[in-house]
Short mmCIF file of C-alpha atoms in Angstrom, two decimals:
data_model
loop_
_atom_site.label_atom_id
_atom_site.label_comp_id
_atom_site.label_asym_id
_atom_site.label_seq_id
_atom_site.Cartn_x
_atom_site.Cartn_y
_atom_site.Cartn_z
CA ASP E 295 54.74 -77.62 -24.79
CA THR E 296 54.08 -74.52 -22.68
CA GLY E 297 56.80 -72.33 -24.15
CA VAL E 298 56.41 -68.92 -25.79
CA SER E 299 54.33 -69.18 -28.94
CA GLN E 300 54.47 -66.76 -31.86
CA ASP E 301 52.18 -66.56 -34.84
CA PRO E 302 52.68 -66.54 -37.76
CA ARG E 303 56.13 -68.07 -38.21
CA HIS E 304 56.54 -66.40 -41.56
CA LYS E 305 54.89 -63.38 -43.16
CA ILE E 306 55.42 -62.01 -46.65
CA THR E 307 53.83 -58.68 -47.42
CA LYS E 308 54.01 -55.88 -49.90
CA ARG E 309 55.43 -52.50 -49.02
CA GLY E 310 52.77 -50.22 -47.57
CA GLN E 311 50.64 -52.99 -46.08
CA ASN E 312 49.94 -53.38 -42.38
CA VAL E 313 50.94 -56.54 -40.53
CA THR E 314 50.16 -57.85 -37.06
CA PHE E 315 52.01 -60.49 -35.10
CA ARG E 316 50.84 -62.33 -32.02
CA CYS E 317 52.78 -63.62 -29.03
CA ASP E 318 51.47 -65.94 -26.33
CA PRO E 319 53.89 -65.93 -23.38
CA ILE E 320 54.33 -68.63 -20.79
CA SER E 321 51.17 -68.40 -18.71
CA GLU E 322 52.65 -67.41 -15.34
CA HIS E 323 55.05 -64.86 -16.82
CA ASN E 324 54.04 -61.26 -16.20
CA ARG E 325 56.79 -59.65 -18.24
CA LEU E 326 56.86 -59.62 -22.01
CA TYR E 327 59.39 -58.24 -24.49
CA TRP E 328 59.49 -57.65 -28.23
CA TYR E 329 62.78 -57.69 -30.11
CA ARG E 330 63.77 -57.37 -33.74
CA GLN E 331 66.71 -59.23 -35.24
CA THR E 332 68.36 -58.94 -38.63
CA LEU E 333 70.80 -61.40 -40.13
CA GLY E 334 74.15 -61.48 -38.37
CA GLN E 335 73.07 -59.15 -35.58
CA GLY E 336 71.91 -59.67 -32.05
CA PRO E 337 68.32 -58.95 -31.04
CA GLU E 338 67.36 -55.26 -30.83
CA PHE E 339 64.99 -54.21 -28.06
CA LEU E 340 61.64 -52.81 -29.19
CA THR E 341 59.34 -52.68 -26.19
CA TYR E 342 58.58 -54.15 -22.76
CA PHE E 343 55.36 -54.91 -20.87
CA GLN E 344 54.81 -55.70 -17.24
CA ASN E 345 51.35 -57.23 -17.08
CA GLU E 346 49.23 -55.00 -19.33
CA ALA E 347 51.36 -51.88 -18.89
CA GLN E 348 53.83 -50.93 -21.60
CA LEU E 349 56.71 -49.66 -19.46
CA GLU E 350 59.43 -49.10 -22.00
CA LYS E 351 59.65 -48.45 -25.71
CA SER E 352 62.81 -48.04 -27.72
CA ARG E 353 63.47 -44.48 -28.82
CA LEU E 354 64.55 -45.93 -32.13
CA LEU E 355 61.10 -47.37 -32.70
CA SER E 356 59.15 -45.67 -35.45
CA ASP E 357 55.60 -44.53 -34.70
CA ARG E 358 54.49 -47.01 -37.35
CA PHE E 359 55.09 -49.70 -34.71
CA SER E 360 52.59 -50.29 -31.93
CA ALA E 361 52.24 -53.04 -29.39
CA GLU E 362 49.49 -54.03 -27.00
CA ARG E 363 49.01 -56.52 -24.25
CA PRO E 364 45.36 -56.44 -23.26
CA LYS E 365 44.58 -58.16 -19.96
CA GLY E 366 48.26 -58.88 -19.45
CA SER E 367 48.18 -62.13 -21.38
CA PHE E 368 48.97 -62.36 -25.11
CA SER E 369 50.54 -59.46 -26.97
CA THR E 370 50.30 -58.11 -30.50
CA LEU E 371 52.83 -56.10 -32.47
CA GLU E 372 51.50 -54.13 -35.42
CA ILE E 373 53.54 -52.50 -38.12
CA GLN E 374 51.70 -49.99 -40.28
CA ARG E 375 52.73 -49.00 -43.80
CA THR E 376 55.53 -51.56 -43.90
CA GLU E 377 58.83 -50.67 -45.52
CA GLN E 378 61.51 -52.94 -46.92
CA GLY E 379 63.73 -52.00 -43.99
CA ASP E 380 61.21 -53.64 -41.66
CA SER E 381 62.20 -57.06 -43.00
CA ALA E 382 63.56 -58.95 -40.01
CA MET E 383 62.85 -61.65 -37.46
CA TYR E 384 60.51 -60.37 -34.75
CA LEU E 385 61.09 -62.14 -31.46
CA CYS E 386 58.89 -62.23 -28.40
CA ALA E 387 60.19 -63.20 -24.98
CA SER E 388 58.64 -63.52 -21.56
CA SER E 389 60.01 -63.81 -18.05
CA PRO E 390 58.56 -64.59 -14.64
CA PRO E 391 58.00 -62.11 -11.81
CA ARG E 392 61.12 -61.06 -9.93
CA ASP E 393 61.62 -63.23 -6.88
CA GLY E 394 62.36 -60.26 -4.65
CA GLY E 395 66.01 -61.07 -4.20
CA GLY E 396 68.78 -60.44 -6.65
CA ILE E 397 68.26 -60.11 -10.33
CA ASN E 398 67.20 -63.16 -12.23
CA GLU E 399 66.46 -61.76 -15.67
CA LYS E 400 66.04 -65.01 -17.57
CA LEU E 401 64.17 -64.57 -20.83
CA PHE E 402 62.27 -67.31 -22.60
CA PHE E 403 62.05 -66.64 -26.32
CA GLY E 404 59.63 -67.81 -28.95
CA SER E 405 60.78 -68.98 -32.36
CA GLY E 406 59.99 -65.62 -33.90
CA THR E 407 58.06 -64.31 -36.87
CA GLN E 408 60.14 -63.83 -40.01
CA LEU E 409 58.83 -60.80 -41.91
CA SER E 410 59.70 -60.19 -45.54
CA VAL E 411 58.55 -56.92 -47.10
CA LEU E 412 58.63 -56.95 -50.89
CA LEU Y 1417 74.53 -49.62 -19.87
CA ALA Y 1418 77.56 -51.86 -19.77
CA LYS Y 1419 78.81 -52.87 -23.20
CA THR Y 1420 80.22 -56.31 -23.92
CA THR Y 1421 82.91 -57.38 -26.37
CA GLN Y 1422 83.35 -60.96 -27.54
CA PRO Y 1423 85.04 -62.67 -30.50
CA ILE Y 1424 83.04 -62.66 -33.71
CA SER Y 1425 83.69 -66.33 -34.42
CA MET Y 1426 85.44 -69.45 -33.11
CA ASP Y 1427 86.08 -72.94 -34.44
CA SER Y 1428 86.62 -76.13 -32.50
CA TYR Y 1429 86.27 -79.89 -32.82
CA GLU Y 1430 83.94 -82.44 -31.33
CA GLY Y 1431 84.93 -83.60 -27.88
CA GLN Y 1432 86.98 -80.49 -27.10
CA GLU Y 1433 86.34 -77.97 -24.35
CA VAL Y 1434 85.46 -74.55 -25.71
CA ASN Y 1435 86.00 -71.31 -23.82
CA ILE Y 1436 84.42 -68.07 -25.02
CA THR Y 1437 85.57 -64.93 -23.26
CA CYS Y 1438 83.54 -61.76 -22.97
CA SER Y 1439 84.85 -58.37 -21.92
CA HIS Y 1440 82.66 -55.96 -19.93
CA ASN Y 1441 85.00 -53.32 -18.57
CA ASN Y 1442 82.34 -50.91 -17.27
CA ILE Y 1443 80.20 -53.45 -15.48
CA ALA Y 1444 78.33 -51.95 -12.52
CA THR Y 1445 78.09 -53.30 -9.00
CA ASN Y 1446 74.55 -54.62 -9.42
CA ASP Y 1447 75.02 -56.10 -12.90
CA TYR Y 1448 74.82 -59.82 -13.58
CA ILE Y 1449 76.44 -61.63 -16.50
CA THR Y 1450 74.19 -63.79 -18.64
CA TRP Y 1451 74.84 -66.01 -21.65
CA TYR Y 1452 72.40 -67.13 -24.32
CA GLN Y 1453 72.65 -69.60 -27.19
CA GLN Y 1454 70.88 -69.16 -30.51
CA PHE Y 1455 70.39 -71.62 -33.36
CA PRO Y 1456 69.34 -70.46 -36.85
CA SER Y 1457 65.65 -69.58 -37.18
CA GLN Y 1458 65.09 -69.88 -33.43
CA GLY Y 1459 64.97 -67.46 -30.54
CA PRO Y 1460 67.88 -67.29 -28.09
CA ARG Y 1461 67.95 -69.77 -25.22
CA PHE Y 1462 69.24 -68.99 -21.73
CA ILE Y 1463 72.41 -70.90 -20.83
CA ILE Y 1464 73.80 -69.55 -17.58
CA GLN Y 1465 73.96 -66.49 -15.34
CA GLY Y 1466 76.41 -65.44 -12.67
CA TYR Y 1467 77.63 -62.58 -10.51
CA LYS Y 1468 81.11 -63.62 -9.40
CA THR Y 1469 83.50 -66.60 -9.12
CA LYS Y 1470 82.18 -69.74 -10.77
CA VAL Y 1471 78.75 -71.01 -11.70
CA THR Y 1472 78.09 -74.45 -13.15
CA ASN Y 1473 74.98 -76.12 -14.49
CA GLU Y 1474 74.25 -79.16 -16.62
CA VAL Y 1475 75.14 -77.31 -19.80
CA ALA Y 1476 78.10 -75.03 -19.09
CA SER Y 1477 80.31 -73.29 -16.57
CA LEU Y 1478 80.79 -69.57 -16.16
CA PHE Y 1479 84.01 -68.18 -14.73
CA ILE Y 1480 84.09 -64.61 -13.47
CA PRO Y 1481 87.31 -63.12 -12.03
CA ALA Y 1482 87.31 -60.93 -8.96
CA ASP Y 1483 87.32 -57.65 -10.89
CA ARG Y 1484 84.31 -58.86 -12.95
CA LYS Y 1485 85.59 -57.04 -16.04
CA SER Y 1486 85.42 -60.21 -18.08
CA SER Y 1487 83.79 -63.61 -18.01
CA THR Y 1488 84.39 -66.94 -19.70
CA LEU Y 1489 81.75 -69.37 -20.84
CA SER Y 1490 83.08 -72.91 -20.83
CA LEU Y 1491 81.38 -75.68 -22.83
CA PRO Y 1492 82.75 -79.12 -21.95
CA ARG Y 1493 83.15 -81.78 -24.63
CA VAL Y 1494 81.29 -80.00 -27.41
CA SER Y 1495 79.38 -81.80 -30.13
CA LEU Y 1496 78.25 -80.75 -33.60
CA SER Y 1497 74.92 -79.64 -32.11
CA ASP Y 1498 76.69 -76.94 -30.11
CA THR Y 1499 77.26 -75.02 -33.34
CA ALA Y 1500 75.38 -71.79 -32.66
CA VAL Y 1501 75.77 -68.11 -31.84
CA TYR Y 1502 76.55 -67.36 -28.19
CA TYR Y 1503 75.65 -64.00 -26.67
CA CYS Y 1504 77.13 -62.44 -23.55
CA LEU Y 1505 74.96 -59.81 -21.84
CA VAL Y 1506 75.29 -57.67 -18.77
CA VAL Y 1507 71.96 -57.42 -17.01
CA ALA Y 1508 71.13 -54.54 -14.68
CA ASP Y 1509 68.29 -54.66 -12.20
CA SER Y 1510 66.94 -51.30 -13.31
CA ASN Y 1511 67.32 -51.87 -17.00
CA TYR Y 1512 64.97 -53.86 -19.14
CA GLN Y 1513 66.62 -52.90 -22.41
CA LEU Y 1514 69.11 -55.71 -22.67
CA ILE Y 1515 71.89 -54.71 -25.06
CA TRP Y 1516 72.81 -57.55 -27.37
CA GLY Y 1517 76.00 -57.51 -29.39
CA ALA Y 1518 76.53 -59.62 -32.50
CA GLY Y 1519 77.56 -62.61 -30.41
CA THR Y 1520 80.19 -65.27 -31.08
CA LYS Y 1521 79.49 -67.69 -33.90
CA LEU Y 1522 80.84 -71.05 -32.74
CA ILE Y 1523 81.40 -73.72 -35.36
CA ILE Y 1524 82.11 -77.26 -34.23
CA LYS Y 1525 83.81 -79.52 -36.73
CA PRO Y 1526 83.79 -83.35 -36.78
#
């Protein structure tokens, strides 16, 4: 299967600890997104990469959150000094390069990392 | 950013056609309408995208009236496995921050 892969699937941590999640997008996709989702809500945008460049970051995103995408391949999302409010599903999505015509923003999502902060 | 409004939940029965309507009154000229499906503990999955009139694929149909202020996702002959949350999004070329509402929770009964 060459879909979007996220690791780990589940993470339980204590408040104040740092956690890091990894996302491996579909290989030919140059665009990568991170979202956060809590129960009963739709995904909330966190940040966006085009190749290795982080082009957008949600203004709601605390400075405890940082994301990287070295070499424009896999990406990591780190949360420092976790808080109970950080408990959520963290979703990664990727999409292929624009085809030059109209919009074709079709995102391919991974299965997410479920974070529980105790 | 165009906001969408859709019903919080819907029920139907196996074998029925299900129509989920989404309202997007302030849709812009360059915006496309996209629908995703999400099962529990999984990421959303793209279903269909359209700009105007009707789009059909192997999974669903999307109907968009001329004023484009609403759209209807049509699922033919649903089965129990179509029980999921369905999200309607308006996608702008210049905007990467897709705005997701709470979606429509569709429950299919036997």
